[in-house]
Amino acid sequence: MRDARGWTGTHHVTYELDLVDSRILRTRISHPVDRSGYGPGIWKHILRDQLEVEEPVFWSCVQDGIKPARGTPEPPAQALPADLVHMLISRVGLDEAEVAGMSKGEAVARIQSYWTEGA
């Protein structure tokens, strides 16, 4: 099961996060035998070696839902959604180069025209 931040739990104590560069971050949640808390050394090890994140960034993710920068490219603000591009090419019959040259507004207007007028 994948949570909101992209982590996958393989069973009740191990979590994995697939990164864009094909690496997989893994961490195992377990409790000390004496049921005490984590010491500073193990905490730093988990953050540095398993999660590859600095503590302030970790807490920002936990408390505010702000994901750490993991090298995922941000799409341009006016990028066309993939499903819109697919419909314009496969259903409307437009050429790929023509779709690539459209603004978001032009693409939306063209698919709306197709739906309402059939052309």
Short mmCIF file of N, CA, C and O in Angstrom, two decimals:
data_model
loop_
_atom_site.label_atom_id
_atom_site.label_comp_id
_atom_site.label_asym_id
_atom_site.label_seq_id
_atom_site.Cartn_x
_atom_site.Cartn_y
_atom_site.Cartn_z
N MET A 1 0.83 -1.17 0.00
CA MET A 1 0.00 0.00 0.00
C MET A 1 0.88 1.24 0.00
O MET A 1 1.84 1.32 0.75
N ARG A 2 0.59 2.20 -0.83
CA ARG A 2 1.38 3.41 -0.98
C ARG A 2 0.69 4.54 -0.22
O ARG A 2 -0.49 4.77 -0.37
N ASP A 3 1.45 5.27 0.59
CA ASP A 3 0.85 6.38 1.33
C ASP A 3 0.95 7.68 0.51
O ASP A 3 1.44 7.69 -0.61
N ALA A 4 0.48 8.77 1.09
CA ALA A 4 0.39 10.05 0.37
C ALA A 4 1.75 10.60 -0.06
O ALA A 4 1.84 11.37 -1.00
N ARG A 5 2.82 10.19 0.60
CA ARG A 5 4.14 10.70 0.24
C ARG A 5 4.86 9.77 -0.73
O ARG A 5 5.99 10.02 -1.10
N GLY A 6 4.23 8.67 -1.13
CA GLY A 6 4.84 7.77 -2.10
C GLY A 6 5.51 6.56 -1.49
O GLY A 6 6.03 5.71 -2.20
N TRP A 7 5.51 6.43 -0.17
CA TRP A 7 6.14 5.29 0.48
C TRP A 7 5.26 4.07 0.36
O TRP A 7 4.05 4.15 0.44
N THR A 8 5.88 2.92 0.16
CA THR A 8 5.17 1.66 0.08
C THR A 8 5.55 0.80 1.27
O THR A 8 6.73 0.62 1.55
N GLY A 9 4.57 0.27 1.98
CA GLY A 9 4.84 -0.63 3.09
C GLY A 9 4.78 -2.06 2.60
O GLY A 9 3.77 -2.51 2.09
N THR A 10 5.89 -2.80 2.70
CA THR A 10 5.92 -4.18 2.24
C THR A 10 5.38 -5.13 3.30
O THR A 10 4.88 -6.18 2.98
N HIS A 11 5.51 -4.80 4.53
CA HIS A 11 4.83 -5.45 5.64
C HIS A 11 4.84 -4.46 6.78
O HIS A 11 5.15 -3.29 6.57
N HIS A 12 4.48 -4.84 7.95
CA HIS A 12 4.24 -3.86 8.99
C HIS A 12 5.45 -3.08 9.47
O HIS A 12 5.30 -2.10 10.18
N VAL A 13 6.68 -3.43 9.09
CA VAL A 13 7.84 -2.70 9.60
C VAL A 13 8.78 -2.16 8.54
O VAL A 13 9.67 -1.41 8.85
N THR A 14 8.66 -2.52 7.28
CA THR A 14 9.58 -2.05 6.25
C THR A 14 8.84 -1.17 5.25
O THR A 14 7.77 -1.53 4.79
N TYR A 15 9.43 -0.03 4.92
CA TYR A 15 8.85 0.89 3.95
C TYR A 15 9.87 1.17 2.85
O TYR A 15 11.06 1.23 3.11
N GLU A 16 9.37 1.32 1.61
CA GLU A 16 10.23 1.58 0.46
C GLU A 16 9.70 2.78 -0.30
O GLU A 16 8.49 2.99 -0.37
N LEU A 17 10.62 3.54 -0.88
CA LEU A 17 10.26 4.67 -1.73
C LEU A 17 11.08 4.56 -3.00
O LEU A 17 12.30 4.59 -2.98
N ASP A 18 10.39 4.41 -4.15
CA ASP A 18 11.06 4.35 -5.45
C ASP A 18 11.40 5.77 -5.89
O ASP A 18 10.52 6.63 -5.92
N LEU A 19 12.66 6.01 -6.22
CA LEU A 19 13.10 7.33 -6.68
C LEU A 19 13.19 7.35 -8.19
O LEU A 19 13.30 6.32 -8.85
N VAL A 20 13.19 8.54 -8.75
CA VAL A 20 13.24 8.73 -10.20
C VAL A 20 14.50 8.12 -10.80
O VAL A 20 14.47 7.59 -11.91
N ASP A 21 15.61 8.16 -10.06
CA ASP A 21 16.88 7.64 -10.59
C ASP A 21 17.02 6.13 -10.40
O ASP A 21 18.11 5.59 -10.50
N SER A 22 15.93 5.42 -10.12
CA SER A 22 15.86 3.97 -9.99
C SER A 22 16.35 3.43 -8.65
O SER A 22 16.30 2.23 -8.43
N ARG A 23 16.82 4.30 -7.77
CA ARG A 23 17.17 3.82 -6.43
C ARG A 23 15.90 3.59 -5.63
O ARG A 23 14.87 4.16 -5.92
N ILE A 24 16.01 2.74 -4.62
CA ILE A 24 14.89 2.51 -3.71
C ILE A 24 15.39 2.78 -2.30
O ILE A 24 16.35 2.17 -1.84
N LEU A 25 14.74 3.74 -1.63
CA LEU A 25 15.08 4.01 -0.24
C LEU A 25 14.26 3.05 0.62
O LEU A 25 13.08 2.85 0.37
N ARG A 26 14.90 2.44 1.61
CA ARG A 26 14.21 1.51 2.50
C ARG A 26 14.48 1.91 3.94
O ARG A 26 15.59 2.29 4.29
N THR A 27 13.46 1.81 4.75
CA THR A 27 13.64 1.98 6.18
C THR A 27 12.76 0.97 6.88
O THR A 27 11.72 0.57 6.38
N ARG A 28 13.23 0.53 8.03
CA ARG A 28 12.49 -0.44 8.82
C ARG A 28 12.16 0.21 10.15
O ARG A 28 13.04 0.73 10.83
N ILE A 29 10.90 0.18 10.49
CA ILE A 29 10.47 0.74 11.76
C ILE A 29 10.41 -0.40 12.77
O ILE A 29 9.68 -1.37 12.58
N SER A 30 11.21 -0.29 13.79
CA SER A 30 11.19 -1.28 14.86
C SER A 30 11.36 -0.53 16.17
O SER A 30 11.69 0.65 16.20
N HIS A 31 11.14 -1.22 17.25
CA HIS A 31 11.25 -0.61 18.56
C HIS A 31 12.43 -1.22 19.30
O HIS A 31 12.67 -2.42 19.19
N PRO A 32 13.15 -0.42 20.08
CA PRO A 32 14.23 -0.97 20.88
C PRO A 32 13.69 -2.06 21.81
O PRO A 32 12.54 -2.02 22.23
N VAL A 33 14.53 -3.05 22.10
CA VAL A 33 14.12 -4.19 22.92
C VAL A 33 13.55 -3.74 24.26
O VAL A 33 12.55 -4.28 24.74
N ASP A 34 14.15 -2.73 24.86
CA ASP A 34 13.68 -2.26 26.17
C ASP A 34 12.52 -1.27 26.08
O ASP A 34 12.12 -0.68 27.07
N ARG A 35 11.96 -1.08 24.87
CA ARG A 35 10.83 -0.20 24.61
C ARG A 35 11.13 1.28 24.90
O ARG A 35 10.24 2.08 25.08
N SER A 36 12.40 1.62 24.96
CA SER A 36 12.76 3.03 25.11
C SER A 36 12.67 3.69 23.73
O SER A 36 12.28 3.06 22.76
N GLY A 37 13.04 4.94 23.64
CA GLY A 37 13.00 5.64 22.36
C GLY A 37 14.30 5.44 21.59
O GLY A 37 15.24 4.81 22.06
N TYR A 38 14.33 5.97 20.39
CA TYR A 38 15.54 5.92 19.58
C TYR A 38 16.57 6.89 20.16
O TYR A 38 16.24 8.00 20.54
N GLY A 39 17.83 6.47 20.15
CA GLY A 39 18.90 7.36 20.56
C GLY A 39 19.28 8.28 19.41
O GLY A 39 18.95 8.02 18.25
N PRO A 40 20.01 9.36 19.70
CA PRO A 40 20.39 10.31 18.64
C PRO A 40 21.20 9.66 17.52
O PRO A 40 21.06 10.01 16.36
N GLY A 41 22.05 8.68 17.86
CA GLY A 41 22.88 8.04 16.84
C GLY A 41 22.07 7.26 15.83
O GLY A 41 22.29 7.37 14.62
N ILE A 42 21.10 6.46 16.29
CA ILE A 42 20.29 5.66 15.37
C ILE A 42 19.37 6.57 14.56
O ILE A 42 19.13 6.35 13.38
N TRP A 43 18.87 7.62 15.19
CA TRP A 43 18.00 8.58 14.50
C TRP A 43 18.77 9.24 13.34
O TRP A 43 18.26 9.34 12.22
N LYS A 44 20.00 9.68 13.61
CA LYS A 44 20.81 10.30 12.55
C LYS A 44 21.11 9.30 11.44
O LYS A 44 21.11 9.65 10.26
N HIS A 45 21.38 8.05 11.82
CA HIS A 45 21.64 6.99 10.83
C HIS A 45 20.42 6.79 9.93
O HIS A 45 20.55 6.69 8.70
N ILE A 46 19.24 6.72 10.52
CA ILE A 46 18.02 6.52 9.74
C ILE A 46 17.81 7.67 8.76
O ILE A 46 17.55 7.45 7.57
N LEU A 47 17.94 8.89 9.26
CA LEU A 47 17.73 10.05 8.38
C LEU A 47 18.77 10.12 7.28
O LEU A 47 18.45 10.32 6.10
N ARG A 48 20.04 9.97 7.64
CA ARG A 48 21.14 10.12 6.68
C ARG A 48 21.22 8.95 5.71
O ARG A 48 21.29 9.14 4.50
N ASP A 49 21.24 7.72 6.21
CA ASP A 49 21.55 6.55 5.38
C ASP A 49 20.33 5.86 4.78
O ASP A 49 20.43 5.26 3.72
N GLN A 50 19.21 5.88 5.48
CA GLN A 50 18.04 5.18 4.97
C GLN A 50 17.09 6.11 4.23
O GLN A 50 16.59 5.77 3.17
N LEU A 51 16.83 7.27 4.80
CA LEU A 51 15.88 8.20 4.19
C LEU A 51 16.54 9.25 3.31
O LEU A 51 15.87 9.90 2.52
N GLU A 52 17.86 9.43 3.48
CA GLU A 52 18.63 10.41 2.71
C GLU A 52 17.98 11.79 2.76
O GLU A 52 17.67 12.39 1.73
N VAL A 53 17.79 12.28 3.98
CA VAL A 53 17.13 13.57 4.17
C VAL A 53 17.68 14.22 5.44
O VAL A 53 18.09 13.55 6.37
N GLU A 54 17.71 15.54 5.44
CA GLU A 54 18.11 16.29 6.63
C GLU A 54 16.91 16.38 7.58
O GLU A 54 15.76 16.37 7.14
N GLU A 55 17.18 16.50 8.86
CA GLU A 55 16.10 16.50 9.86
C GLU A 55 15.03 17.58 9.62
O GLU A 55 13.83 17.27 9.69
N PRO A 56 15.39 18.85 9.33
CA PRO A 56 14.34 19.84 9.10
C PRO A 56 13.44 19.49 7.91
O PRO A 56 12.22 19.70 7.95
N VAL A 57 14.02 18.91 6.87
CA VAL A 57 13.24 18.51 5.69
C VAL A 57 12.32 17.35 6.05
O VAL A 57 11.16 17.29 5.63
N PHE A 58 12.83 16.41 6.86
CA PHE A 58 12.01 15.28 7.32
C PHE A 58 10.78 15.78 8.08
O PHE A 58 9.66 15.37 7.80
N TRP A 59 10.99 16.68 9.04
CA TRP A 59 9.87 17.16 9.85
C TRP A 59 8.92 18.01 9.03
O TRP A 59 7.70 18.01 9.27
N SER A 60 9.41 18.72 8.05
CA SER A 60 8.55 19.49 7.16
C SER A 60 7.63 18.54 6.39
O SER A 60 6.45 18.84 6.18
N CYS A 61 8.16 17.41 5.99
CA CYS A 61 7.35 16.40 5.29
C CYS A 61 6.31 15.80 6.23
O CYS A 61 5.14 15.69 5.90
N VAL A 62 6.74 15.41 7.43
CA VAL A 62 5.84 14.77 8.39
C VAL A 62 4.74 15.73 8.83
O VAL A 62 3.56 15.38 8.85
N GLN A 63 5.11 16.94 9.20
CA GLN A 63 4.14 17.86 9.78
C GLN A 63 3.34 18.66 8.77
O GLN A 63 2.17 18.94 8.99
N ASP A 64 3.97 19.00 7.64
CA ASP A 64 3.31 19.88 6.68
C ASP A 64 3.00 19.22 5.34
O ASP A 64 2.43 19.86 4.45
N GLY A 65 3.45 17.98 5.16
CA GLY A 65 3.19 17.27 3.91
C GLY A 65 4.03 17.77 2.74
O GLY A 65 3.71 17.50 1.59
N ILE A 66 5.13 18.49 3.02
CA ILE A 66 5.99 19.01 1.96
C ILE A 66 7.03 17.94 1.63
O ILE A 66 7.89 17.62 2.44
N LYS A 67 6.94 17.39 0.44
CA LYS A 67 7.84 16.32 0.04
C LYS A 67 9.26 16.84 -0.16
O LYS A 67 9.44 17.94 -0.70
N PRO A 68 10.26 16.05 0.21
CA PRO A 68 11.65 16.44 -0.06
C PRO A 68 11.92 16.45 -1.56
O PRO A 68 11.33 15.67 -2.31
N ALA A 69 12.81 17.32 -1.99
CA ALA A 69 13.22 17.33 -3.39
C ALA A 69 13.98 16.04 -3.67
O ALA A 69 14.98 15.76 -3.02
N ARG A 70 13.51 15.24 -4.58
CA ARG A 70 14.14 13.95 -4.89
C ARG A 70 14.54 13.87 -6.35
O ARG A 70 14.65 12.80 -6.91
N GLY A 71 14.74 15.01 -7.00
CA GLY A 71 15.17 15.01 -8.39
C GLY A 71 14.05 14.83 -9.38
O GLY A 71 14.30 14.63 -10.57
N THR A 72 12.80 14.90 -8.93
CA THR A 72 11.68 14.75 -9.84
C THR A 72 11.48 16.06 -10.59
O THR A 72 11.28 17.09 -9.96
N PRO A 73 11.55 16.03 -11.89
CA PRO A 73 11.37 17.27 -12.64
C PRO A 73 9.94 17.78 -12.52
O PRO A 73 8.99 17.00 -12.53
N GLU A 74 9.79 19.06 -12.38
CA GLU A 74 8.47 19.69 -12.33
C GLU A 74 8.02 19.96 -13.77
O GLU A 74 8.79 20.49 -14.56
N PRO A 75 6.78 19.60 -14.10
CA PRO A 75 6.30 19.92 -15.44
C PRO A 75 6.14 21.42 -15.60
O PRO A 75 5.83 22.11 -14.63
N PRO A 76 6.35 21.93 -16.80
CA PRO A 76 6.13 23.35 -17.02
C PRO A 76 4.69 23.72 -16.65
O PRO A 76 3.78 22.90 -16.78
N ALA A 77 4.49 24.95 -16.23
CA ALA A 77 3.17 25.39 -15.78
C ALA A 77 2.10 25.21 -16.86
O ALA A 77 0.96 24.91 -16.56
N GLN A 78 2.46 25.38 -18.10
CA GLN A 78 1.48 25.27 -19.18
C GLN A 78 1.58 23.94 -19.93
O GLN A 78 1.12 23.83 -21.07
N ALA A 79 2.18 22.94 -19.32
CA ALA A 79 2.30 21.63 -19.98
C ALA A 79 0.91 21.03 -20.20
O ALA A 79 0.03 21.16 -19.36
N LEU A 80 0.74 20.38 -21.32
CA LEU A 80 -0.54 19.74 -21.61
C LEU A 80 -0.62 18.43 -20.84
O LEU A 80 0.33 17.65 -20.84
N PRO A 81 -1.75 18.14 -20.22
CA PRO A 81 -1.92 16.85 -19.56
C PRO A 81 -1.80 15.72 -20.57
O PRO A 81 -2.26 15.83 -21.71
N ALA A 82 -1.19 14.62 -20.16
CA ALA A 82 -0.94 13.50 -21.06
C ALA A 82 -2.22 12.94 -21.67
O ALA A 82 -2.25 12.58 -22.85
N ASP A 83 -3.29 12.87 -20.88
CA ASP A 83 -4.53 12.32 -21.42
C ASP A 83 -5.14 13.24 -22.49
O ASP A 83 -5.73 12.78 -23.46
N LEU A 84 -4.95 14.55 -22.35
CA LEU A 84 -5.42 15.50 -23.36
C LEU A 84 -4.63 15.32 -24.66
O LEU A 84 -5.21 15.27 -25.75
N VAL A 85 -3.32 15.17 -24.55
CA VAL A 85 -2.48 14.94 -25.73
C VAL A 85 -2.90 13.65 -26.42
O VAL A 85 -3.06 13.60 -27.65
N HIS A 86 -3.12 12.61 -25.64
CA HIS A 86 -3.53 11.31 -26.21
C HIS A 86 -4.86 11.45 -26.97
O HIS A 86 -4.99 10.93 -28.08
N MET A 87 -5.82 12.13 -26.38
CA MET A 87 -7.12 12.29 -27.05
C MET A 87 -7.00 13.10 -28.33
O MET A 87 -7.63 12.77 -29.34
N LEU A 88 -6.21 14.17 -28.30
CA LEU A 88 -6.05 14.99 -29.50
C LEU A 88 -5.41 14.20 -30.64
O LEU A 88 -5.77 14.38 -31.81
N ILE A 89 -4.49 13.33 -30.32
CA ILE A 89 -3.82 12.54 -31.36
C ILE A 89 -4.67 11.35 -31.78
O ILE A 89 -4.91 11.13 -32.97
N SER A 90 -5.17 10.58 -30.81
CA SER A 90 -5.87 9.33 -31.16
C SER A 90 -7.33 9.53 -31.56
O SER A 90 -7.81 8.83 -32.44
N ARG A 91 -8.03 10.46 -30.95
CA ARG A 91 -9.45 10.63 -31.27
C ARG A 91 -9.70 11.75 -32.28
O ARG A 91 -10.46 11.57 -33.22
N VAL A 92 -9.08 12.88 -32.07
CA VAL A 92 -9.30 14.00 -32.98
C VAL A 92 -8.52 13.80 -34.28
O VAL A 92 -8.94 14.24 -35.34
N GLY A 93 -7.38 13.10 -34.18
CA GLY A 93 -6.59 12.82 -35.38
C GLY A 93 -5.56 13.87 -35.71
O GLY A 93 -5.09 13.94 -36.85
N LEU A 94 -5.20 14.68 -34.73
CA LEU A 94 -4.19 15.70 -34.97
C LEU A 94 -2.80 15.08 -35.00
O LEU A 94 -2.54 14.05 -34.38
N ASP A 95 -1.90 15.74 -35.71
CA ASP A 95 -0.51 15.31 -35.79
C ASP A 95 0.19 15.65 -34.48
O ASP A 95 -0.10 16.67 -33.85
N GLU A 96 1.12 14.81 -34.08
CA GLU A 96 1.87 15.02 -32.85
C GLU A 96 2.56 16.38 -32.81
O GLU A 96 2.55 17.07 -31.78
N ALA A 97 3.13 16.80 -33.91
CA ALA A 97 3.82 18.09 -33.98
C ALA A 97 2.84 19.25 -33.81
O ALA A 97 3.15 20.26 -33.16
N GLU A 98 1.65 19.10 -34.35
CA GLU A 98 0.63 20.14 -34.21
C GLU A 98 0.21 20.28 -32.74
O GLU A 98 0.09 21.39 -32.22
N VAL A 99 0.02 19.16 -32.07
CA VAL A 99 -0.35 19.18 -30.65
C VAL A 99 0.77 19.78 -29.82
O VAL A 99 0.53 20.58 -28.92
N ALA A 100 2.00 19.45 -30.15
CA ALA A 100 3.15 19.97 -29.41
C ALA A 100 3.24 21.49 -29.51
O ALA A 100 3.73 22.15 -28.59
N GLY A 101 2.74 22.06 -30.57
CA GLY A 101 2.79 23.50 -30.76
C GLY A 101 1.62 24.26 -30.14
O GLY A 101 1.58 25.48 -30.19
N MET A 102 0.66 23.53 -29.56
CA MET A 102 -0.53 24.17 -29.00
C MET A 102 -0.29 24.66 -27.57
O MET A 102 0.43 24.02 -26.80
N SER A 103 -0.94 25.76 -27.24
CA SER A 103 -0.98 26.19 -25.84
C SER A 103 -2.05 25.34 -25.14
O SER A 103 -2.85 24.66 -25.80
N LYS A 104 -2.07 25.40 -23.84
CA LYS A 104 -3.06 24.65 -23.08
C LYS A 104 -4.48 25.10 -23.47
O LYS A 104 -5.37 24.28 -23.66
N GLY A 105 -4.66 26.41 -23.59
CA GLY A 105 -5.97 26.94 -23.98
C GLY A 105 -6.41 26.46 -25.36
O GLY A 105 -7.58 26.12 -25.56
N GLU A 106 -5.48 26.45 -26.31
CA GLU A 106 -5.80 25.98 -27.67
C GLU A 106 -6.16 24.50 -27.66
O GLU A 106 -7.10 24.08 -28.34
N ALA A 107 -5.43 23.71 -26.89
CA ALA A 107 -5.70 22.28 -26.83
C ALA A 107 -7.06 22.00 -26.22
O ALA A 107 -7.82 21.16 -26.72
N VAL A 108 -7.38 22.69 -25.14
CA VAL A 108 -8.68 22.51 -24.50
C VAL A 108 -9.80 22.94 -25.43
O VAL A 108 -10.82 22.24 -25.57
N ALA A 109 -9.62 24.07 -26.12
CA ALA A 109 -10.64 24.54 -27.06
C ALA A 109 -10.83 23.53 -28.19
O ALA A 109 -11.97 23.28 -28.62
N ARG A 110 -9.75 22.93 -28.66
CA ARG A 110 -9.84 21.97 -29.76
C ARG A 110 -10.58 20.70 -29.34
O ARG A 110 -11.41 20.19 -30.09
N ILE A 111 -10.32 20.19 -28.14
CA ILE A 111 -11.00 18.98 -27.70
C ILE A 111 -12.47 19.28 -27.40
O ILE A 111 -13.34 18.47 -27.67
N GLN A 112 -12.77 20.49 -26.90
CA GLN A 112 -14.16 20.88 -26.67
C GLN A 112 -14.91 20.97 -28.00
O GLN A 112 -16.07 20.56 -28.09
N SER A 113 -14.25 21.50 -29.01
CA SER A 113 -14.86 21.58 -30.34
C SER A 113 -15.15 20.18 -30.87
O SER A 113 -16.22 19.94 -31.45
N TYR A 114 -14.23 19.27 -30.67
CA TYR A 114 -14.42 17.88 -31.10
C TYR A 114 -15.63 17.27 -30.40
O TYR A 114 -16.44 16.60 -31.03
N TRP A 115 -15.75 17.49 -29.11
CA TRP A 115 -16.86 16.91 -28.34
C TRP A 115 -18.22 17.52 -28.72
O TRP A 115 -19.22 16.83 -28.75
N THR A 116 -18.24 18.82 -28.95
CA THR A 116 -19.52 19.48 -29.22
C THR A 116 -19.93 19.45 -30.70
O THR A 116 -21.12 19.36 -31.01
N GLU A 117 -18.96 19.53 -31.57
CA GLU A 117 -19.27 19.61 -33.00
C GLU A 117 -18.86 18.37 -33.78
O GLU A 117 -19.20 18.23 -34.95
N GLY A 118 -18.09 17.51 -33.13
CA GLY A 118 -17.64 16.30 -33.80
C GLY A 118 -16.59 16.55 -34.86
O GLY A 118 -16.35 15.74 -35.74
N ALA A 119 -15.94 17.69 -34.78
CA ALA A 119 -14.92 18.01 -35.79
C ALA A 119 -13.67 18.55 -35.15
O ALA A 119 -13.64 19.02 -34.08
#
